PDB file of C-alpha atoms in Angstrom:
ATOM      1  CA  MET A   1      13.006 -13.876 -24.658  1.00 53.00           C
ATOM      2  CA  ARG A   2      11.777 -11.309 -27.294  1.00 60.00           C
ATOM      3  CA  THR A   3       8.224 -11.454 -25.808  1.00 63.00           C
ATOM      4  CA  LEU A   4       9.631 -10.775 -22.299  1.00 70.00           C
ATOM      5  CA  VAL A   5      11.680  -7.832 -23.484  1.00 70.00           C
ATOM      6  CA  HIS A   6       8.620  -6.402 -25.300  1.00 66.00           C
ATOM      7  CA  SER A   7       6.492  -6.821 -22.226  1.00 76.00           C
ATOM      8  CA  ALA A   8       9.116  -5.108 -20.082  1.00 79.00           C
ATOM      9  CA  GLN A   9       9.398  -2.207 -22.357  1.00 81.00           C
ATOM     10  CA  ASP A  10       5.614  -1.772 -22.548  1.00 81.00           C
ATOM     11  CA  SER A  11       5.378  -1.978 -18.746  1.00 82.00           C
ATOM     12  CA  ALA A  12       8.212   0.697 -18.433  1.00 85.00           C
ATOM     13  CA  THR A  13       6.294   2.889 -20.846  1.00 85.00           C
ATOM     14  CA  MET A  14       3.090   2.504 -18.767  1.00 87.00           C
ATOM     15  CA  VAL A  15       4.983   3.312 -15.569  1.00 88.00           C
ATOM     16  CA  GLY A  16       6.197   6.553 -17.077  1.00 88.00           C
ATOM     17  CA  ARG A  17       2.619   7.325 -18.315  1.00 87.00           C
ATOM     18  CA  ASN A  18       1.217   6.787 -14.782  1.00 86.00           C
ATOM     19  CA  LEU A  19       4.051   8.835 -13.163  1.00 85.00           C
ATOM     20  CA  ARG A  20       3.262  11.721 -15.465  1.00 87.00           C
ATOM     21  CA  HIS A  21      -0.383  11.542 -14.529  1.00 83.00           C
ATOM     22  CA  THR A  22       0.552  11.663 -10.893  1.00 80.00           C
ATOM     23  CA  LEU A  23       2.749  14.645 -11.451  1.00 79.00           C
ATOM     24  CA  ARG A  24      -0.071  16.377 -13.205  1.00 80.00           C
ATOM     25  CA  SER A  25      -2.435  15.615 -10.311  1.00 76.00           C
ATOM     26  CA  PRO A  26      -0.285  16.479  -7.180  1.00 73.00           C
ATOM     27  CA  ASP A  27      -3.428  16.445  -5.032  1.00 74.00           C
ATOM     28  CA  THR A  28      -3.202  12.674  -5.051  1.00 71.00           C
ATOM     29  CA  MET A  29       0.299  12.637  -3.382  1.00 70.00           C
ATOM     30  CA  ILE A  30      -0.740  15.574  -1.120  1.00 76.00           C
ATOM     31  CA  MET A  31      -3.754  13.671   0.218  1.00 74.00           C
ATOM     32  CA  THR A  32      -1.715  10.410   0.475  1.00 73.00           C
ATOM     33  CA  ILE A  33       0.772  12.210   2.790  1.00 76.00           C
ATOM     34  CA  ALA A  34      -1.547  14.739   4.487  1.00 80.00           C
ATOM     35  CA  VAL A  35      -3.992  12.151   5.842  1.00 80.00           C
ATOM     36  CA  PRO A  36      -1.418   9.853   7.552  1.00 81.00           C
ATOM     37  CA  VAL A  37       0.470  12.828   8.828  1.00 82.00           C
ATOM     38  CA  SER A  38      -2.738  14.271  10.322  1.00 85.00           C
ATOM     39  CA  ILE A  39      -3.556  10.952  11.942  1.00 83.00           C
ATOM     40  CA  LEU A  40       0.057  10.796  13.328  1.00 84.00           C
ATOM     41  CA  VAL A  41      -0.179  14.242  14.762  1.00 86.00           C
ATOM     42  CA  MET A  42      -3.629  13.364  16.348  1.00 85.00           C
ATOM     43  CA  PHE A  43      -2.462  10.080  17.899  1.00 82.00           C
ATOM     44  CA  VAL A  44       0.798  11.448  19.204  1.00 84.00           C
ATOM     45  CA  TYR A  45      -0.381  14.812  20.586  1.00 84.00           C
ATOM     46  CA  VAL A  46      -4.018  14.015  21.470  1.00 82.00           C
ATOM     47  CA  PHE A  47      -4.075  10.345  22.452  1.00 77.00           C
ATOM     48  CA  GLY A  48      -0.375   9.676  22.965  1.00 77.00           C
ATOM     49  CA  GLY A  49      -0.359  10.776  26.598  1.00 76.00           C
ATOM     50  CA  ALA A  50      -3.014   8.127  27.457  1.00 76.00           C
ATOM     51  CA  MET A  51      -1.138   5.348  25.605  1.00 79.00           C
ATOM     52  CA  ASN A  52       1.117   2.995  27.602  1.00 78.00           C
ATOM     53  CA  VAL A  53       3.286   0.992  25.238  1.00 78.00           C
ATOM     54  CA  GLY A  54       6.407   0.768  27.382  1.00 77.00           C
ATOM     55  CA  GLY A  55       8.295   3.522  25.675  1.00 81.00           C
ATOM     56  CA  SER A  56       7.912   6.532  23.392  1.00 86.00           C
ATOM     57  CA  TYR A  57       4.517   6.455  21.719  1.00 89.00           C
ATOM     58  CA  ILE A  58       5.723   8.158  18.543  1.00 90.00           C
ATOM     59  CA  ASP A  59       8.380   5.392  18.081  1.00 91.00           C
ATOM     60  CA  TYR A  60       5.695   2.843  18.512  1.00 92.00           C
ATOM     61  CA  VAL A  61       3.081   4.367  16.261  1.00 91.00           C
ATOM     62  CA  VAL A  62       5.143   5.492  13.164  1.00 92.00           C
ATOM     63  CA  PRO A  63       5.390   2.048  11.556  1.00 91.00           C
ATOM     64  CA  GLY A  64       1.631   1.749  11.619  1.00 90.00           C
ATOM     65  CA  ILE A  65       1.350   5.239  10.037  1.00 90.00           C
ATOM     66  CA  ILE A  66       3.622   4.185   7.207  1.00 89.00           C
ATOM     67  CA  LEU A  67       1.367   1.224   6.406  1.00 89.00           C
ATOM     68  CA  LEU A  68      -1.618   3.457   6.684  1.00 86.00           C
ATOM     69  CA  CYS A  69       0.075   5.756   4.063  1.00 84.00           C
ATOM     70  CA  ALA A  70       0.521   2.668   1.791  1.00 83.00           C
ATOM     71  CA  GLY A  71      -3.175   1.835   2.142  1.00 81.00           C
ATOM     72  CA  PHE A  72      -4.232   5.328   1.113  1.00 81.00           C
ATOM     73  CA  GLY A  73      -1.784   5.181  -1.866  1.00 80.00           C
ATOM     74  CA  SER A  74      -3.185   1.900  -3.068  1.00 83.00           C
ATOM     75  CA  GLY A  75      -6.651   3.371  -2.973  1.00 82.00           C
ATOM     76  CA  ALA A  76      -5.470   5.825  -5.618  1.00 85.00           C
ATOM     77  CA  THR A  77      -4.228   2.866  -7.702  1.00 88.00           C
ATOM     78  CA  ALA A  78      -7.737   1.254  -7.634  1.00 88.00           C
ATOM     79  CA  VAL A  79      -9.181   4.669  -8.827  1.00 88.00           C
ATOM     80  CA  ALA A  80      -6.611   4.863 -11.609  1.00 88.00           C
ATOM     81  CA  VAL A  81      -7.281   1.425 -12.916  1.00 89.00           C
ATOM     82  CA  ALA A  82     -11.049   1.998 -12.798  1.00 88.00           C
ATOM     83  CA  THR A  83     -10.637   5.336 -14.651  1.00 88.00           C
ATOM     84  CA  ASP A  84      -8.556   3.686 -17.386  1.00 85.00           C
ATOM     85  CA  THR A  85     -11.104   0.938 -17.687  1.00 84.00           C
ATOM     86  CA  HIS A  86     -14.147   3.155 -17.956  1.00 81.00           C
ATOM     87  CA  THR A  87     -12.730   5.869 -20.134  1.00 82.00           C
ATOM     88  CA  GLY A  88     -11.924   3.386 -22.890  1.00 79.00           C
ATOM     89  CA  ILE A  89      -8.207   3.949 -22.915  1.00 79.00           C
ATOM     90  CA  VAL A  90      -7.606   0.214 -22.144  1.00 74.00           C
ATOM     91  CA  ASP A  91      -9.652  -0.862 -25.215  1.00 72.00           C
ATOM     92  CA  ARG A  92      -7.465   1.482 -27.263  1.00 78.00           C
ATOM     93  CA  PHE A  93      -4.321  -0.108 -25.868  1.00 76.00           C
ATOM     94  CA  ARG A  94      -5.687  -3.530 -26.756  1.00 72.00           C
ATOM     95  CA  ALA A  95      -6.167  -2.386 -30.381  1.00 71.00           C
ATOM     96  CA  MET A  96      -2.436  -1.670 -30.448  1.00 73.00           C
ATOM     97  CA  ALA A  97       0.686  -3.773 -30.287  1.00 68.00           C
ATOM     98  CA  VAL A  98       0.899  -3.411 -26.462  1.00 72.00           C
ATOM     99  CA  SER A  99       1.510  -6.278 -24.163  1.00 74.00           C
ATOM    100  CA  ARG A 100      -1.623  -7.482 -22.447  1.00 72.00           C
ATOM    101  CA  ASN A 101      -0.262  -7.413 -18.899  1.00 79.00           C
ATOM    102  CA  SER A 102       1.676  -4.139 -19.227  1.00 83.00           C
ATOM    103  CA  VAL A 103      -1.208  -1.799 -18.330  1.00 85.00           C
ATOM    104  CA  LEU A 104      -1.867  -3.376 -14.939  1.00 87.00           C
ATOM    105  CA  THR A 105       1.847  -3.932 -14.254  1.00 89.00           C
ATOM    106  CA  GLY A 106       2.536  -0.283 -14.980  1.00 90.00           C
ATOM    107  CA  HIS A 107      -0.090   0.735 -12.421  1.00 89.00           C
ATOM    108  CA  VAL A 108       1.373  -1.647  -9.843  1.00 92.00           C
ATOM    109  CA  LEU A 109       4.950  -0.557 -10.356  1.00 91.00           C
ATOM    110  CA  GLU A 110       4.013   3.124 -10.360  1.00 90.00           C
ATOM    111  CA  SER A 111       2.207   2.577  -7.110  1.00 89.00           C
ATOM    112  CA  VAL A 112       5.259   0.986  -5.553  1.00 90.00           C
ATOM    113  CA  LEU A 113       7.438   3.926  -6.485  1.00 90.00           C
ATOM    114  CA  ARG A 114       4.890   6.557  -5.465  1.00 88.00           C
ATOM    115  CA  ASN A 115       4.189   4.756  -2.117  1.00 87.00           C
ATOM    116  CA  LEU A 116       7.880   4.466  -1.287  1.00 88.00           C
ATOM    117  CA  LEU A 117       8.311   8.172  -1.945  1.00 86.00           C
ATOM    118  CA  THR A 118       5.317   9.261   0.145  1.00 86.00           C
ATOM    119  CA  SER A 119       6.281   6.895   3.008  1.00 88.00           C
ATOM    120  CA  SER A 120       9.783   8.398   3.017  1.00 89.00           C
ATOM    121  CA  LEU A 121       8.221  11.884   3.293  1.00 86.00           C
ATOM    122  CA  VAL A 122       6.044  10.678   6.099  1.00 88.00           C
ATOM    123  CA  VAL A 123       9.132   9.305   7.974  1.00 91.00           C
ATOM    124  CA  LEU A 124      10.905  12.701   7.546  1.00 90.00           C
ATOM    125  CA  VAL A 125       7.897  14.397   9.086  1.00 89.00           C
ATOM    126  CA  ALA A 126       7.798  11.862  11.898  1.00 91.00           C
ATOM    127  CA  VAL A 127      11.535  12.498  12.560  1.00 92.00           C
ATOM    128  CA  ALA A 128      10.781  16.237  12.792  1.00 91.00           C
ATOM    129  CA  LEU A 129       8.094  15.440  15.351  1.00 89.00           C
ATOM    130  CA  GLY A 130      10.462  13.367  17.478  1.00 90.00           C
ATOM    131  CA  PHE A 131      10.652   9.905  15.973  1.00 92.00           C
ATOM    132  CA  ARG A 132      14.069   8.397  16.648  1.00 92.00           C
ATOM    133  CA  PRO A 133      14.726   5.117  14.806  1.00 93.00           C
ATOM    134  CA  THR A 134      17.912   3.216  15.607  1.00 92.00           C
ATOM    135  CA  ALA A 135      18.133   1.193  12.423  1.00 91.00           C
ATOM    136  CA  ASP A 136      21.428   0.844  10.646  1.00 92.00           C
ATOM    137  CA  PRO A 137      21.648   1.114   6.739  1.00 93.00           C
ATOM    138  CA  LEU A 138      20.966  -2.626   6.334  1.00 94.00           C
ATOM    139  CA  ARG A 139      17.876  -2.517   8.424  1.00 94.00           C
ATOM    140  CA  TRP A 140      16.577   0.519   6.518  1.00 94.00           C
ATOM    141  CA  LEU A 141      17.092  -1.489   3.235  1.00 95.00           C
ATOM    142  CA  ALA A 142      15.153  -4.355   4.871  1.00 95.00           C
ATOM    143  CA  VAL A 143      12.335  -1.911   5.796  1.00 94.00           C
ATOM    144  CA  ALA A 144      12.155  -0.648   2.260  1.00 93.00           C
ATOM    145  CA  GLY A 145      12.006  -4.306   0.969  1.00 94.00           C
ATOM    146  CA  VAL A 146       9.182  -5.260   3.373  1.00 95.00           C
ATOM    147  CA  LEU A 147       7.232  -2.062   2.488  1.00 93.00           C
ATOM    148  CA  ALA A 148       7.707  -2.709  -1.203  1.00 93.00           C
ATOM    149  CA  CYS A 149       6.326  -6.274  -0.817  1.00 94.00           C
ATOM    150  CA  PHE A 150       3.405  -4.955   1.130  1.00 94.00           C
ATOM    151  CA  VAL A 151       2.655  -2.215  -1.484  1.00 93.00           C
ATOM    152  CA  VAL A 152       2.906  -4.705  -4.320  1.00 94.00           C
ATOM    153  CA  ALA A 153       0.351  -6.947  -2.492  1.00 94.00           C
ATOM    154  CA  LEU A 154      -2.041  -4.137  -1.960  1.00 92.00           C
ATOM    155  CA  SER A 155      -1.564  -2.743  -5.391  1.00 92.00           C
ATOM    156  CA  TRP A 156      -2.478  -5.935  -7.180  1.00 93.00           C
ATOM    157  CA  ILE A 157      -5.604  -6.192  -4.957  1.00 93.00           C
ATOM    158  CA  ALA A 158      -6.315  -2.529  -5.770  1.00 92.00           C
ATOM    159  CA  ALA A 159      -5.977  -3.366  -9.553  1.00 92.00           C
ATOM    160  CA  ALA A 160      -8.431  -6.137  -9.230  1.00 92.00           C
ATOM    161  CA  LEU A 161     -10.890  -4.027  -7.330  1.00 91.00           C
ATOM    162  CA  GLY A 162     -10.455  -1.261  -9.891  1.00 90.00           C
ATOM    163  CA  LEU A 163     -11.422  -3.674 -12.671  1.00 89.00           C
ATOM    164  CA  LEU A 164     -14.380  -4.978 -10.605  1.00 89.00           C
ATOM    165  CA  ALA A 165     -15.742  -1.538  -9.690  1.00 86.00           C
ATOM    166  CA  SER A 166     -18.583   0.025 -11.720  1.00 82.00           C
ATOM    167  CA  ASN A 167     -16.886   3.459 -11.570  1.00 83.00           C
ATOM    168  CA  PRO A 168     -13.821   5.149 -10.028  1.00 82.00           C
ATOM    169  CA  GLU A 169     -15.707   6.259  -6.901  1.00 77.00           C
ATOM    170  CA  ALA A 170     -16.790   2.734  -6.161  1.00 84.00           C
ATOM    171  CA  ALA A 171     -13.210   1.570  -6.586  1.00 83.00           C
ATOM    172  CA  ASN A 172     -12.028   3.929  -3.904  1.00 76.00           C
ATOM    173  CA  GLY A 173     -14.859   2.588  -1.601  1.00 80.00           C
ATOM    174  CA  PHE A 174     -13.862  -1.005  -2.201  1.00 80.00           C
ATOM    175  CA  MET A 175     -10.378  -0.257  -0.746  1.00 80.00           C
ATOM    176  CA  PHE A 176     -11.920   1.058   2.516  1.00 78.00           C
ATOM    177  CA  PHE A 177     -11.500  -2.357   4.218  1.00 79.00           C
ATOM    178  CA  PHE A 178      -7.737  -2.477   3.572  1.00 79.00           C
ATOM    179  CA  MET A 179      -7.412   1.176   4.702  1.00 80.00           C
ATOM    180  CA  PHE A 180      -9.278   0.187   7.878  1.00 82.00           C
ATOM    181  CA  LEU A 181      -7.063  -2.861   8.785  1.00 87.00           C
ATOM    182  CA  PRO A 182      -4.275  -0.877  10.469  1.00 88.00           C
ATOM    183  CA  TYR A 183      -6.760   0.304  13.131  1.00 88.00           C
ATOM    184  CA  VAL A 184      -7.563  -3.296  14.112  1.00 91.00           C
ATOM    185  CA  SER A 185      -3.890  -4.332  14.480  1.00 91.00           C
ATOM    186  CA  SER A 186      -0.803  -3.600  16.621  1.00 90.00           C
ATOM    187  CA  ALA A 187      -0.218  -0.454  14.572  1.00 89.00           C
ATOM    188  CA  PHE A 188      -1.650   1.992  17.216  1.00 89.00           C
ATOM    189  CA  VAL A 189      -2.020  -0.060  20.369  1.00 88.00           C
ATOM    190  CA  PRO A 190      -0.632  -3.486  21.610  1.00 90.00           C
ATOM    191  CA  THR A 191      -3.123  -6.297  20.589  1.00 89.00           C
ATOM    192  CA  GLY A 192      -3.192  -7.476  24.169  1.00 87.00           C
ATOM    193  CA  THR A 193      -5.182  -4.386  25.123  1.00 87.00           C
ATOM    194  CA  LEU A 194      -7.993  -5.190  22.750  1.00 89.00           C
ATOM    195  CA  PRO A 195     -11.152  -7.107  23.782  1.00 91.00           C
ATOM    196  CA  SER A 196     -10.846 -10.896  23.637  1.00 89.00           C
ATOM    197  CA  TRP A 197     -13.314 -11.319  20.799  1.00 90.00           C
ATOM    198  CA  LEU A 198     -11.199  -8.861  18.670  1.00 90.00           C
ATOM    199  CA  ARG A 199      -7.748  -9.844  19.872  1.00 92.00           C
ATOM    200  CA  GLY A 200      -7.376 -12.993  17.769  1.00 91.00           C
ATOM    201  CA  PHE A 201      -8.256 -11.311  14.484  1.00 93.00           C
ATOM    202  CA  ALA A 202      -5.899  -8.290  15.290  1.00 93.00           C
ATOM    203  CA  THR A 203      -2.997 -10.631  16.190  1.00 92.00           C
ATOM    204  CA  HIS A 204      -3.176 -12.821  13.127  1.00 92.00           C
ATOM    205  CA  GLN A 205      -4.145 -10.410  10.366  1.00 92.00           C
ATOM    206  CA  PRO A 206      -1.456  -9.365   7.842  1.00 93.00           C
ATOM    207  CA  VAL A 207      -1.024  -5.677   9.005  1.00 94.00           C
ATOM    208  CA  THR A 208       0.107  -6.768  12.474  1.00 94.00           C
ATOM    209  CA  SER A 209       2.899  -9.039  11.224  1.00 95.00           C
ATOM    210  CA  VAL A 210       4.106  -6.298   8.719  1.00 95.00           C
ATOM    211  CA  THR A 211       3.905  -3.576  11.402  1.00 94.00           C
ATOM    212  CA  GLU A 212       5.862  -5.714  13.948  1.00 94.00           C
ATOM    213  CA  THR A 213       8.535  -6.496  11.340  1.00 95.00           C
ATOM    214  CA  VAL A 214       8.923  -2.820  10.336  1.00 95.00           C
ATOM    215  CA  ARG A 215       8.881  -1.700  13.930  1.00 94.00           C
ATOM    216  CA  GLY A 216      11.522  -4.240  15.030  1.00 94.00           C
ATOM    217  CA  LEU A 217      13.789  -3.274  12.063  1.00 94.00           C
ATOM    218  CA  LEU A 218      13.442   0.486  12.739  1.00 93.00           C
ATOM    219  CA  MET A 219      13.898   0.268  16.468  1.00 91.00           C
ATOM    220  CA  GLY A 220      16.647  -2.370  16.488  1.00 86.00           C
ATOM    221  CA  SER A 221      14.551  -4.976  18.316  1.00 86.00           C
ATOM    222  CA  PRO A 222      14.202  -8.711  17.319  1.00 85.00           C
ATOM    223  CA  VAL A 223      11.578  -9.335  14.635  1.00 88.00           C
ATOM    224  CA  GLY A 224      11.179 -13.061  15.524  1.00 85.00           C
ATOM    225  CA  ASP A 225       8.536 -14.911  13.494  1.00 90.00           C
ATOM    226  CA  SER A 226       6.847 -11.754  12.364  1.00 92.00           C
ATOM    227  CA  ALA A 227       9.187 -11.330   9.257  1.00 93.00           C
ATOM    228  CA  PRO A 228       8.469 -14.644   7.594  1.00 95.00           C
ATOM    229  CA  THR A 229       4.774 -14.387   8.481  1.00 95.00           C
ATOM    230  CA  ALA A 230       4.674 -10.913   6.907  1.00 95.00           C
ATOM    231  CA  LEU A 231       6.443 -11.992   3.733  1.00 95.00           C
ATOM    232  CA  ALA A 232       4.092 -14.988   3.426  1.00 96.00           C
ATOM    233  CA  TRP A 233       1.012 -12.734   3.802  1.00 96.00           C
ATOM    234  CA  CYS A 234       2.402 -10.346   1.155  1.00 95.00           C
ATOM    235  CA  ALA A 235       3.092 -13.153  -1.217  1.00 96.00           C
ATOM    236  CA  GLY A 236      -0.296 -14.715  -0.769  1.00 96.00           C
ATOM    237  CA  LEU A 237      -2.178 -11.351  -1.100  1.00 95.00           C
ATOM    238  CA  ALA A 238      -0.066 -10.419  -4.191  1.00 95.00           C
ATOM    239  CA  LEU A 239      -0.768 -13.751  -5.852  1.00 96.00           C
ATOM    240  CA  ALA A 240      -4.444 -13.530  -5.131  1.00 95.00           C
ATOM    241  CA  GLY A 241      -4.653  -9.987  -6.549  1.00 94.00           C
ATOM    242  CA  TYR A 242      -2.664 -10.869  -9.521  1.00 94.00           C
ATOM    243  CA  LEU A 243      -4.755 -13.831 -10.384  1.00 94.00           C
ATOM    244  CA  ALA A 244      -8.004 -11.968  -9.740  1.00 93.00           C
ATOM    245  CA  ALA A 245      -6.844  -9.060 -11.848  1.00 91.00           C
ATOM    246  CA  GLY A 246      -5.831 -11.365 -14.703  1.00 88.00           C
ATOM    247  CA  ALA A 247      -9.149 -13.113 -14.630  1.00 89.00           C
ATOM    248  CA  LEU A 248     -11.138  -9.904 -14.564  1.00 88.00           C
ATOM    249  CA  SER A 249      -9.040  -8.427 -17.382  1.00 83.00           C
ATOM    250  CA  ARG A 250      -9.685 -11.536 -19.599  1.00 79.00           C
ATOM    251  CA  ARG A 251     -13.320 -11.546 -18.783  1.00 78.00           C
ATOM    252  CA  ARG A 252     -13.523  -7.943 -19.844  1.00 66.00           C
ATOM    253  CA  THR A 253     -11.737  -8.673 -23.092  1.00 59.00           C
ATOM    254  CA  THR A 254     -14.127 -11.439 -23.975  1.00 55.00           C
ATOM    255  CA  CYS A 255     -17.244  -9.547 -23.088  1.00 51.00           C
TER     256      CYS A 255
END
């Protein structure tokens, strides 16, 4: 119990440290918000008139934009982990009485807080542009929970890639695949409109199930099987990222 309390205290300290770094580098949050909002404006006002989704296109596309925002935010986490690794600060922490897992846990928890904040700001911008969700408070809480699970999964993968990368720039590049996933999903267009060779992947990849769950919760429509599928994807990706990050961290310690 004493070990768990010590680890939790160290993790909280690392969260505070990472939050201070974010506040001292506001360009990270600005880019995390500006890029998804720019894509939202482009899709709604440039391509939206050509999209047939059976209703308002902005109501359809906002859930995908929120997940896109989470992807960009997780890219910043990979860069932060790589920066800590290659500047030697992690080695200094290991020379101190600091819990082994607290550094990575601090990055992941800070990523969750930062991404939930930026996603909330993106939703406010979307509402100003005409987004009209019908969710009640309970559904909004469920949306926050699903997004938190998705961000935790991406953040652990980002932490692993940050440890794997040879420098911070490479870490950001490693996250490109996960930033690209929303474009090959139901985030921007129904998967039924995609070519047959691409439709299977788009239908069964994790971003589609998470998007459909968030969209159903926000717009008051049934979520069906997408919710358990989304949570299963998030749990699997989070576990894979956590195990990979732990293995890479131990390997670095023994090298």
